[in-house]
Every structure is written in C-alpha cells, then in structure tokens.
PDB file of C-alpha atoms and ligand atoms in Angstrom:
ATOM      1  CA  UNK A 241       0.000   0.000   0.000  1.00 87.00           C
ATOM      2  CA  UNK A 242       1.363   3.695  -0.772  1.00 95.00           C
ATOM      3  CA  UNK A 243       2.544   5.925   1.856  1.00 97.00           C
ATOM      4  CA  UNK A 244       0.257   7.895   0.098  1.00 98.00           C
ATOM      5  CA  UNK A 245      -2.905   6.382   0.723  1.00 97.00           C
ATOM      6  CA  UNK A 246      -5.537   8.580   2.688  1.00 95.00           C
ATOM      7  CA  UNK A 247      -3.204  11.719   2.549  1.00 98.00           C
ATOM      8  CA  UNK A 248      -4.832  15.216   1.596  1.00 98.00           C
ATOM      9  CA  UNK A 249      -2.663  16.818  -0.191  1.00 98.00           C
ATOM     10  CA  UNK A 250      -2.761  20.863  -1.707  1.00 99.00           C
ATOM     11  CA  UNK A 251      -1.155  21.266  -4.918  1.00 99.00           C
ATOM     12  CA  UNK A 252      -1.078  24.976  -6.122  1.00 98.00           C
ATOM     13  CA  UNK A 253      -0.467  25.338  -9.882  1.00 98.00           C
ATOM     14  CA  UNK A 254      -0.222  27.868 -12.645  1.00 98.00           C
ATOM     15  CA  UNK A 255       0.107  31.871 -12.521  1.00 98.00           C
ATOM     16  CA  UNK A 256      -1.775  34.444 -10.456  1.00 98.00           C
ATOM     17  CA  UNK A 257      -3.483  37.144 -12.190  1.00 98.00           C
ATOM     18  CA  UNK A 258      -3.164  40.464 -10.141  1.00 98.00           C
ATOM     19  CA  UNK A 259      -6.253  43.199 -11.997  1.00 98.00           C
ATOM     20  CA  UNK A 260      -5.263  46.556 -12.656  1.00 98.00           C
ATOM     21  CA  UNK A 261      -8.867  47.334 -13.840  1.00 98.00           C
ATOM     22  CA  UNK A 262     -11.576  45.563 -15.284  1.00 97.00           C
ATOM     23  CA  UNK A 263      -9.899  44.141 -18.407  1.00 97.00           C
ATOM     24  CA  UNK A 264      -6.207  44.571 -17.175  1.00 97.00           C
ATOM     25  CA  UNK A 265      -3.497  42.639 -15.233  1.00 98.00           C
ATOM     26  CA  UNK A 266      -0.329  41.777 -14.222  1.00 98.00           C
ATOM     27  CA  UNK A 267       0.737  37.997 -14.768  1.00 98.00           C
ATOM     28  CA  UNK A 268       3.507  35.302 -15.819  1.00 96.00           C
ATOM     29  CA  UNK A 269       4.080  32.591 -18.414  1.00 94.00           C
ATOM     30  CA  UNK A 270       3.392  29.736 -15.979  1.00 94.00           C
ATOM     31  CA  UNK A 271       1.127  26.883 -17.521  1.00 95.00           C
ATOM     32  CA  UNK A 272       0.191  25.356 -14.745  1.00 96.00           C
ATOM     33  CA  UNK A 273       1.571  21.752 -16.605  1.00 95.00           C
ATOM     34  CA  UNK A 274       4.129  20.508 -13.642  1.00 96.00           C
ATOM     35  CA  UNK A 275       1.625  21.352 -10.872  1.00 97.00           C
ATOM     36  CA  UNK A 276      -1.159  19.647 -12.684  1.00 98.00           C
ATOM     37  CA  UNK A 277       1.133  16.279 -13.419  1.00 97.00           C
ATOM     38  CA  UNK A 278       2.267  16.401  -9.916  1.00 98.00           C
ATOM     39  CA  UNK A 279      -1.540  16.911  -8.908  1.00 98.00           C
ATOM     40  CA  UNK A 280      -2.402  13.595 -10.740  1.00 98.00           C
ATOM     41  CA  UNK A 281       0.951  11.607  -9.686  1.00 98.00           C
ATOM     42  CA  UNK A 282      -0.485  11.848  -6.176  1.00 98.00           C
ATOM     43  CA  UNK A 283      -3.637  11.162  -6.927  1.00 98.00           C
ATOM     44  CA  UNK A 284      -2.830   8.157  -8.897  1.00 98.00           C
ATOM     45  CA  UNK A 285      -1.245   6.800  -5.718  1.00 98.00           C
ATOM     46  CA  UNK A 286      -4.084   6.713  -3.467  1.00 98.00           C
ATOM     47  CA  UNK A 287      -4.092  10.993  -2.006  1.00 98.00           C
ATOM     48  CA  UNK A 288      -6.788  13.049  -1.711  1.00 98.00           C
ATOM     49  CA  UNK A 289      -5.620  16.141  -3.972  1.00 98.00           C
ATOM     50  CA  UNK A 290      -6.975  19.410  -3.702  1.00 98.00           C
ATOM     51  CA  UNK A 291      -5.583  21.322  -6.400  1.00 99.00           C
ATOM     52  CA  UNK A 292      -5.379  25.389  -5.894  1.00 99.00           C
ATOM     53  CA  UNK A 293      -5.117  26.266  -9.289  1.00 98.00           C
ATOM     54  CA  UNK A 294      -4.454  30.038 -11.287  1.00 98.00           C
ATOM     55  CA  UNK A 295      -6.166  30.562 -14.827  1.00 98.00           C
ATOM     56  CA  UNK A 296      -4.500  27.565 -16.903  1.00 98.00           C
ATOM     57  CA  UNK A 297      -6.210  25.543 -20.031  1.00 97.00           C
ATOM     58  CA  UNK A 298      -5.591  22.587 -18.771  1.00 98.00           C
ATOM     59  CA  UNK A 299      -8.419  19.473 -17.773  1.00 98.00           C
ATOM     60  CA  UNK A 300      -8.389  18.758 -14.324  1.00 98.00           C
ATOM     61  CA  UNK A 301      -6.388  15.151 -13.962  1.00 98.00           C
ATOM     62  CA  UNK A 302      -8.203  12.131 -12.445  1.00 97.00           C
ATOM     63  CA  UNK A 303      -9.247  12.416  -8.830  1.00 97.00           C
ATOM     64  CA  UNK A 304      -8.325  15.535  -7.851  1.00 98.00           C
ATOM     65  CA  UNK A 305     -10.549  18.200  -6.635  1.00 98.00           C
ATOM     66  CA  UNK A 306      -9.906  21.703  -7.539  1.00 98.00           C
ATOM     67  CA  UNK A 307     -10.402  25.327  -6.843  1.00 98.00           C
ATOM     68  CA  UNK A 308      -9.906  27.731  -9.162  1.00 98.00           C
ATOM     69  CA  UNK A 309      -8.530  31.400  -7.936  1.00 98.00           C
ATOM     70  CA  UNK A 310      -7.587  33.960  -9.766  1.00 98.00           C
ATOM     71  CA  UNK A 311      -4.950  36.564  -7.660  1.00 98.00           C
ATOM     72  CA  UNK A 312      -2.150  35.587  -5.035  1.00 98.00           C
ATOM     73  CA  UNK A 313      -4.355  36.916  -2.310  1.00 98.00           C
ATOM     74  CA  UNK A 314      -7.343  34.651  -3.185  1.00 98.00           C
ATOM     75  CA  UNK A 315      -4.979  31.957  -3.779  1.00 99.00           C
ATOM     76  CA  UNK A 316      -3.255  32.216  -0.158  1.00 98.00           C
ATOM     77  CA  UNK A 317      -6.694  32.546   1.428  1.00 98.00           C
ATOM     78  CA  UNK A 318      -7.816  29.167  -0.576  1.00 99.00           C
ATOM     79  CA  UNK A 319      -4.865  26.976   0.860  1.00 99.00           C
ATOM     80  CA  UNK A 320      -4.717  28.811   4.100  1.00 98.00           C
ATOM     81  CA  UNK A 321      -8.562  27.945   4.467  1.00 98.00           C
ATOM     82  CA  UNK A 322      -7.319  24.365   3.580  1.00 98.00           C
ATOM     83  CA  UNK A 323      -4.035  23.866   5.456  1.00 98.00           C
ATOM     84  CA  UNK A 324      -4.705  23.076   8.520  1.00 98.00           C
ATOM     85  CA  UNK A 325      -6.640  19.986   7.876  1.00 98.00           C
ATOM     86  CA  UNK A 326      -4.499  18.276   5.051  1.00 98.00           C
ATOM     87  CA  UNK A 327      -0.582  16.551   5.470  1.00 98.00           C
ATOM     88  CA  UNK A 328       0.648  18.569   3.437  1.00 98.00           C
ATOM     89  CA  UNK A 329       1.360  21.040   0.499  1.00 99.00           C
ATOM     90  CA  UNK A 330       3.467  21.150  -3.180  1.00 98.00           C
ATOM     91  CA  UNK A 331       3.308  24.973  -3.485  1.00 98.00           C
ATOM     92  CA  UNK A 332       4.043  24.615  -7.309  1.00 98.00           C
ATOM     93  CA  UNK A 333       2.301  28.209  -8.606  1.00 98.00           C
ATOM     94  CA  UNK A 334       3.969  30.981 -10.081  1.00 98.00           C
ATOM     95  CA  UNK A 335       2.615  33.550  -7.655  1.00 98.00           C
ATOM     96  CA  UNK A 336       2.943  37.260  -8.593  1.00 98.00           C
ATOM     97  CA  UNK A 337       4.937  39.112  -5.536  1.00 98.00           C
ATOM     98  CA  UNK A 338       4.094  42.172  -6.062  1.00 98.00           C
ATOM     99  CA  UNK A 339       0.065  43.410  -6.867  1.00 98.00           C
ATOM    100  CA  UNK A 340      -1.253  46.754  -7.716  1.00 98.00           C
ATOM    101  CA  UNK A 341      -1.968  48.796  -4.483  1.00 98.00           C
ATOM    102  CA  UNK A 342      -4.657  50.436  -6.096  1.00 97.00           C
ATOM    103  CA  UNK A 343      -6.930  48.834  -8.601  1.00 97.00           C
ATOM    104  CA  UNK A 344      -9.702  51.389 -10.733  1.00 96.00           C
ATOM    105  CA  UNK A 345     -12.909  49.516 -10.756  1.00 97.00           C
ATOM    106  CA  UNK A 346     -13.702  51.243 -14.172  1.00 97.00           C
ATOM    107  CA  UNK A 347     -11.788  51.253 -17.307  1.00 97.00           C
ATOM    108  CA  UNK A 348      -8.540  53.360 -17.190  1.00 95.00           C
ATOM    109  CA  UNK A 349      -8.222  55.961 -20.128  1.00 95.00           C
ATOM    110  CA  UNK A 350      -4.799  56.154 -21.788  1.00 94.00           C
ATOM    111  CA  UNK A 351      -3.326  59.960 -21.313  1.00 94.00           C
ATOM    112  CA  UNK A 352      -0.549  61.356 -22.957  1.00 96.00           C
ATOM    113  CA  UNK A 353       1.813  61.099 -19.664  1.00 96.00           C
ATOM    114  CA  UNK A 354       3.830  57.943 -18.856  1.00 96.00           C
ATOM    115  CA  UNK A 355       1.625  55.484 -16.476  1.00 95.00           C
ATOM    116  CA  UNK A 356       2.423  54.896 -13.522  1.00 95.00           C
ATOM    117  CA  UNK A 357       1.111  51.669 -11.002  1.00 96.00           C
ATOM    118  CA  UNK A 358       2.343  51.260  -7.898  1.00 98.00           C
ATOM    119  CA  UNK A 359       2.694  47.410  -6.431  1.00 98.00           C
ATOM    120  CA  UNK A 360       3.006  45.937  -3.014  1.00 98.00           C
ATOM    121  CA  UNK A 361       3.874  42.695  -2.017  1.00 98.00           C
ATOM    122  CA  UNK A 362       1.683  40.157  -1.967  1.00 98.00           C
ATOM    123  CA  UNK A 363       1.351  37.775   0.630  1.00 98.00           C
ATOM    124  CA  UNK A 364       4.342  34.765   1.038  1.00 98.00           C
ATOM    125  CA  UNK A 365       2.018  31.369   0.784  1.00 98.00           C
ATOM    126  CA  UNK A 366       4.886  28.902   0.865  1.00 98.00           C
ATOM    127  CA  UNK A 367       6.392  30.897   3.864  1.00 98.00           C
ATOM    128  CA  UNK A 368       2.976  31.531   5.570  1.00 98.00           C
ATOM    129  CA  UNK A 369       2.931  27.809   5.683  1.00 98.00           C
ATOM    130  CA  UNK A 370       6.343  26.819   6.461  1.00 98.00           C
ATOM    131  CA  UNK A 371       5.256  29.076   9.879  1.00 98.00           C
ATOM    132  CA  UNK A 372       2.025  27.054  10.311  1.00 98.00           C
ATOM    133  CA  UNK A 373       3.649  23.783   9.133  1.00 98.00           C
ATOM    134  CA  UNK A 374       3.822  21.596  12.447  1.00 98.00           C
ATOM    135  CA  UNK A 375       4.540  17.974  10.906  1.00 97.00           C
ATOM    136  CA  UNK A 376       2.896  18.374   7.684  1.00 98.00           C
ATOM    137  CA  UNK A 377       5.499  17.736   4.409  1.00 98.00           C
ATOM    138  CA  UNK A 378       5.501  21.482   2.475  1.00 98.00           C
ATOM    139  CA  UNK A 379       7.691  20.821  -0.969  1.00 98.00           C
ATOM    140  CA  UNK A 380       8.318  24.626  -2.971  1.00 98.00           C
ATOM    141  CA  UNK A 381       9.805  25.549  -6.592  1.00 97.00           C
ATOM    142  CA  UNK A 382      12.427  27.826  -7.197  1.00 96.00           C
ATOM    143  CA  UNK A 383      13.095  29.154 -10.880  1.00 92.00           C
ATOM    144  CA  UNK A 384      16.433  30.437 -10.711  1.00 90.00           C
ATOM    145  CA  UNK A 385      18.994  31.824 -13.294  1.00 88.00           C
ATOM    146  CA  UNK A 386      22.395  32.043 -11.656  1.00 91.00           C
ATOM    147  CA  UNK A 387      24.132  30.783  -8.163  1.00 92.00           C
ATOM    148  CA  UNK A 388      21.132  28.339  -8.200  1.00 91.00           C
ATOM    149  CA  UNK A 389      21.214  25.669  -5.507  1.00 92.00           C
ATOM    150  CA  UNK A 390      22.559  28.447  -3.313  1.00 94.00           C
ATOM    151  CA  UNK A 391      19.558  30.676  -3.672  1.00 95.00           C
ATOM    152  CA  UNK A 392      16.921  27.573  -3.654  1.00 96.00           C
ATOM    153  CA  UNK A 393      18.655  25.821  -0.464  1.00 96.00           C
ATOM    154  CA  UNK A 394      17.893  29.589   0.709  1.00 96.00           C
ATOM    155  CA  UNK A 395      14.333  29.234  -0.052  1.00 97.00           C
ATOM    156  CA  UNK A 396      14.180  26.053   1.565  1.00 98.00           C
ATOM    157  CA  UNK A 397      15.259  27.566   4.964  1.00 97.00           C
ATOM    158  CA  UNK A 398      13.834  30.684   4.880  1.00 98.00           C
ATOM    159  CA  UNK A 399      10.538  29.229   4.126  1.00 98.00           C
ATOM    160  CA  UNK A 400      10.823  25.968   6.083  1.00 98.00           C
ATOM    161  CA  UNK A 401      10.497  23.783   3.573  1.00 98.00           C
ATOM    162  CA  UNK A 402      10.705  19.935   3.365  1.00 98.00           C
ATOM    163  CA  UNK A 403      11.746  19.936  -0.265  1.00 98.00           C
ATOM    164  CA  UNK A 404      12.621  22.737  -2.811  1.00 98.00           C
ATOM    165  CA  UNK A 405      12.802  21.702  -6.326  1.00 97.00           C
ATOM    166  CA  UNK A 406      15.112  23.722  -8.608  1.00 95.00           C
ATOM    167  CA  UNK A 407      14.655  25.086 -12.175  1.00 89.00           C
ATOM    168  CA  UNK A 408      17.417  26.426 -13.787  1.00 80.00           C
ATOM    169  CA  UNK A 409      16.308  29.099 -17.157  1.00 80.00           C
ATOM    170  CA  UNK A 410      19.889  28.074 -18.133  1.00 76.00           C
ATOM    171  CA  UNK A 411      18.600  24.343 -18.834  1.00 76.00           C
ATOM    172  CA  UNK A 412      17.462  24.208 -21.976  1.00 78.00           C
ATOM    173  CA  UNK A 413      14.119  22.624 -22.251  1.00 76.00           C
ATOM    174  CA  UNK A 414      13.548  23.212 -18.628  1.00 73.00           C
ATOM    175  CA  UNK A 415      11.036  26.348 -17.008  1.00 70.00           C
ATOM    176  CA  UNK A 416       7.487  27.327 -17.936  1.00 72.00           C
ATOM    177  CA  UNK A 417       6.811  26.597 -21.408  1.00 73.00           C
ATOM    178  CA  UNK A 418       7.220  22.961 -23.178  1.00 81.00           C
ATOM    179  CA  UNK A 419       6.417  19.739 -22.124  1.00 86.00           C
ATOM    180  CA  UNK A 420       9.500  18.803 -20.507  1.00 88.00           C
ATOM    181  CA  UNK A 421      11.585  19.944 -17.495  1.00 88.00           C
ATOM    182  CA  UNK A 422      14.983  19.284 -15.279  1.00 91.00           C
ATOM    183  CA  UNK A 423      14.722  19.697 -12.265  1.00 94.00           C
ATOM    184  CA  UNK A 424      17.278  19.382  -9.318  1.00 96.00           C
ATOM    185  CA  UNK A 425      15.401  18.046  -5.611  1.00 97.00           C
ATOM    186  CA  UNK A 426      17.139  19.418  -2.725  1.00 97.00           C
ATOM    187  CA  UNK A 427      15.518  18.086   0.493  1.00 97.00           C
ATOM    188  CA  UNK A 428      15.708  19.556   4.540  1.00 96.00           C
ATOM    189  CA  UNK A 429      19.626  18.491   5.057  1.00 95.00           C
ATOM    190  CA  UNK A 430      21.144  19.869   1.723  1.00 92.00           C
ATOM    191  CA  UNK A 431      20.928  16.541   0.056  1.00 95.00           C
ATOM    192  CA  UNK A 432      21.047  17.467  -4.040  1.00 96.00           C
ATOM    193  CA  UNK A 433      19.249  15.033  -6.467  1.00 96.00           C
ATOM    194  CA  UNK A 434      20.359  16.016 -10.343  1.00 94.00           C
ATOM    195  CA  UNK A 435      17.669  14.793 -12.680  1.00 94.00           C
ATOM    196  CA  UNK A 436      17.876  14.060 -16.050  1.00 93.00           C
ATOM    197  CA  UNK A 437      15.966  16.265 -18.742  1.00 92.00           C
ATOM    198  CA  UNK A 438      12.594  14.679 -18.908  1.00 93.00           C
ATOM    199  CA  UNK A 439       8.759  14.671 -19.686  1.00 93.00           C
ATOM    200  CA  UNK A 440       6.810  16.838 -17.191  1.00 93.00           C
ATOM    201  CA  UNK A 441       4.884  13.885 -16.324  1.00 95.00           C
ATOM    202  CA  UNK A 442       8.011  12.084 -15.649  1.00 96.00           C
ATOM    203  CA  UNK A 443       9.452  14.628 -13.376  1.00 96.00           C
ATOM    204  CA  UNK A 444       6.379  14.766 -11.649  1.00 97.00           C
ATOM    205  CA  UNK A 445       6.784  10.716 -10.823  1.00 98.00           C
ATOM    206  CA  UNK A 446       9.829  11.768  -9.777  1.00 97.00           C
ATOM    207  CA  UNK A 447       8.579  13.893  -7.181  1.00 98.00           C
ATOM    208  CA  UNK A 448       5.417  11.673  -6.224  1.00 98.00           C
ATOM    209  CA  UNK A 449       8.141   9.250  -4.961  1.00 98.00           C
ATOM    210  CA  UNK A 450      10.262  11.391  -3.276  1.00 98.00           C
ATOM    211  CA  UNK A 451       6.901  12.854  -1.253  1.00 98.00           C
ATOM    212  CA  UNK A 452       5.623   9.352  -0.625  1.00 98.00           C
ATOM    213  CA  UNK A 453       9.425   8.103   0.679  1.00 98.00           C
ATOM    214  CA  UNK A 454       8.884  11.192   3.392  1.00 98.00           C
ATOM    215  CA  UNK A 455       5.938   9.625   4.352  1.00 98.00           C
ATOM    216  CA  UNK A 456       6.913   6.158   4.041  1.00 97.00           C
ATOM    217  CA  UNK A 457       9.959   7.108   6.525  1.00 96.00           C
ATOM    218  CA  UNK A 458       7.640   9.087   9.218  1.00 91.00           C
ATOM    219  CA  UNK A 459       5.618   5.190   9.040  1.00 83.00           C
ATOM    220  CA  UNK A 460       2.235   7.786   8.714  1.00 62.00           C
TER     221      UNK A 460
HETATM  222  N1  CTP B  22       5.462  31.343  -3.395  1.00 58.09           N
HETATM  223  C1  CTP B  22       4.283  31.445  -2.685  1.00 58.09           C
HETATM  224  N2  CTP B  22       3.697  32.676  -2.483  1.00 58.09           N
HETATM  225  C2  CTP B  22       4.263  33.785  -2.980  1.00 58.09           C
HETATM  226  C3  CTP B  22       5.465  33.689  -3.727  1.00 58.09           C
HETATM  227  C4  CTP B  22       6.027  32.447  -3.907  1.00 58.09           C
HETATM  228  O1  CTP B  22       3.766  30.427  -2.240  1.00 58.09           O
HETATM  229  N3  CTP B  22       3.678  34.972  -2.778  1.00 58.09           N
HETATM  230  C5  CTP B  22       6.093  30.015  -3.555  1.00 58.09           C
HETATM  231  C6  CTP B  22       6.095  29.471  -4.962  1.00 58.09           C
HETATM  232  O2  CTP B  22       4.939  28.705  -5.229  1.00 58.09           O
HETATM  233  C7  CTP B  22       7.364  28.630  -4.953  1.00 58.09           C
HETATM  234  C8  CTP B  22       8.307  29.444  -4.083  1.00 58.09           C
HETATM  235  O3  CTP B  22       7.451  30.138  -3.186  1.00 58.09           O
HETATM  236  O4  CTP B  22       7.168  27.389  -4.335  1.00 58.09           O
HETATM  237  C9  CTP B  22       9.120  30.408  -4.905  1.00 58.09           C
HETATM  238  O5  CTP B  22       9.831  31.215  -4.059  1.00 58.09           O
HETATM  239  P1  CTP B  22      10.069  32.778  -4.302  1.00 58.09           P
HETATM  240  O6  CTP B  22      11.108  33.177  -3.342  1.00 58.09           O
HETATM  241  O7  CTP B  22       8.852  33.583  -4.176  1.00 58.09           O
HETATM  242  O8  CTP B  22      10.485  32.755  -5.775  1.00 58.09           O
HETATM  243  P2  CTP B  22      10.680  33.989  -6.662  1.00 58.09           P
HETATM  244  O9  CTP B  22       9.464  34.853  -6.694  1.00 58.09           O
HETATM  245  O10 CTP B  22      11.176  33.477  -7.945  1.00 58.09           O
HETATM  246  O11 CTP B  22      11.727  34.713  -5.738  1.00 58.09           O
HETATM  247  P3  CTP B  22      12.917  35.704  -5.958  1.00 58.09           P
HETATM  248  O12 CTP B  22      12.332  36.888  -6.616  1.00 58.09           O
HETATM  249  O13 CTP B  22      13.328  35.946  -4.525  1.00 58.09           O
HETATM  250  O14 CTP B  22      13.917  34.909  -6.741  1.00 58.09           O
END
C-alpha cells in the first residue's frame, strides 16, 4: 500500500493574475503543466488532492478536486482555508509578488503622460505555511537563473520547507513553457538530487516518490 494512501494533499499550480482594472493585469508565463502532473501523480497513488489552481487551459487530472482562484491573495486565502486539515502542500504556482496597491474599478483611459502603477507585495504562501507547518510535508519551486542551488537551499530555509525543487532558465528545455523539465530536488539536510531532462509527467513521478518516501519514513 502507498505511503500515500488517505493523505490530503494541496497542490497549487499555474500563474496568479493580479487586476489593474476591469480588463487589465499583471501575470507570468506559468502553464500550470508541472503542478497539474504532480496533482495527478499523487492522486494516482491513493491521495486526496486538492488542487489550488491560477487561470491555466488545462483538464483537471483524475481524482483531484480543484479550486480555481484567480490573484495571489485569493490563492493564499484558498490553501490557508485548507491547510490546517491536510498533510501537506506542493506549493508549485507561479505567484505574482508584487500586486497593484490600487486597482480602478472602471476602465482606465490612456493619457498622454507615462503610467504609472504602484505594487506591493503580496502575501508569502509557501512561507505563511512553512510558519504554520507543524509535521505536515511542504515541498516549494524555485526558478532560478544564476548561483542556483545556493539561492533555492535559501528558499528552503527561509521558508521551512521539506523539499525545494530547482529550475534552472539556463537548462534548456527546462522552465514554464514545453512539455518537458529538469529539475534538481534538494531536500531539509542539503541533500542534491540532479535529474535528467525529462517529460513533465516524468518529473512529476519523480517527485510523487520522493513525497511518498517522506511519508513512508515518518511510518504515517
Ligand atoms: N510562493 C508562494 N507565495 C508567494 C510567492 C512564492 O507560495 N507569494 C512560492 C512558490 O509557489 C514557490 C516558491 O514560493 O514554491 C518560490 O519562491 P520565491 O522566493 O517567491 O520565488 P521567486 O518569486 O522566484 O523569488 P525571488 O524573486 O526571490 O527569486
């Protein structure tokens, strides 16, 4: 029997979408496609998955329940709602950190002058619950394009983090776009596991084992 088995797990997937005014916003490239293979990887092996997802075009794998948000504040306040009761989380969305302070609830009229929109942070979801975290498992992403394990394994501890898995923009065929990804795992005690260039859906096996092996070694 999986390690798996009878876990609730929160996957969060895809980009946030922070408005600017009715038909504006600020956003990313993220798909959404590792999040939702990891989504279905778990739920293939016996978890219940609730996936927090951003606007993506993607079908909503087998066996996993999802909630669709739309900006990084409704997307903390959708896992936050959620945390507390589940094992765990694979905070795999690309969440905007910064969001408009002020947004114009009616269409904005171009002007002659330069625009300018002031941002504020958003709220850290990975780090909120890294602080709330107790003995759950909490896995994050880092997308990094120079001194790269150094600045994940920094993620990892400033966020309290079980797991962070690397992408490097200098792999090529690895990131956002495309169907395939290398990633590097780097777990609690520094430990660095190099992956090979693979199918998203492979990678997300990948992880699936290395989150059921936590388990499996807790005997939960
Ligand atoms: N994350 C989150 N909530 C945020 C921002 C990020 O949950 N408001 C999570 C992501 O889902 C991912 C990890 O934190 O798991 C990424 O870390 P972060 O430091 O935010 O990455 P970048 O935004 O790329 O950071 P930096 O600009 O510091 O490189």
């Amino acid at each position: 029997m999986s390690a798996l088995e009878g876990k609730t797990l929160i996957v969060t997937a895809g980009p946030t979408i922070e408005p600017i005014d009715p038909v504006r916003f600020l956003s990313n490239h993220s798909t959404g496609k590792m999040g939702y293979a990891i989504a279905g990887a778990l739920a293939a092996r016996g978890a219940r998955v609730v996936l927090v997802s951003g606007r993506t075009a993607l079908d909503t794998p087998a066996g996993v329940e999802r909630v669709d948000v739309l900006s990084a504040e409704e997307m903390y306040r959708a896992v936050m709602e959620r945390f507390e009761a589940s094992d765990g989380a694979v905070m795999c969305a690309a969440v905007a950190d910064y969001t408009p302070v002020e947004v114009s609830p009616v269409k904005m009229k171009k002007s002659d002058d330069d625009l300018v929109i002031r941002l504020k942070r958003t709220k850290d979801i990975a780090a909120e619950a890294g602080r709330r975290k107790g003995d759950r498992m909490l896995m994050g992403f880092a997308l990094e394009t120079d001194h790269e394990q150094e600045n994940a394994l920094g993620k990892l501890r400033r966020k309290n983090l079980d797991f962070i898995v690397l992408n490097s923009l200098r792999d090529p065929g690895a990131g956002f776009a495309g169907d395939t990804n290398k990633i590097t795992i780097i777990d609690r005690q520094g430990e660095i596991t190099d992956c090979p260039l693979e199918s998203k859906r492979a990678a997300a096996e990948r992880i699936a084992d290395r989150i059921e092996a936590w388990f499996a070694a807790r005997g939960c």
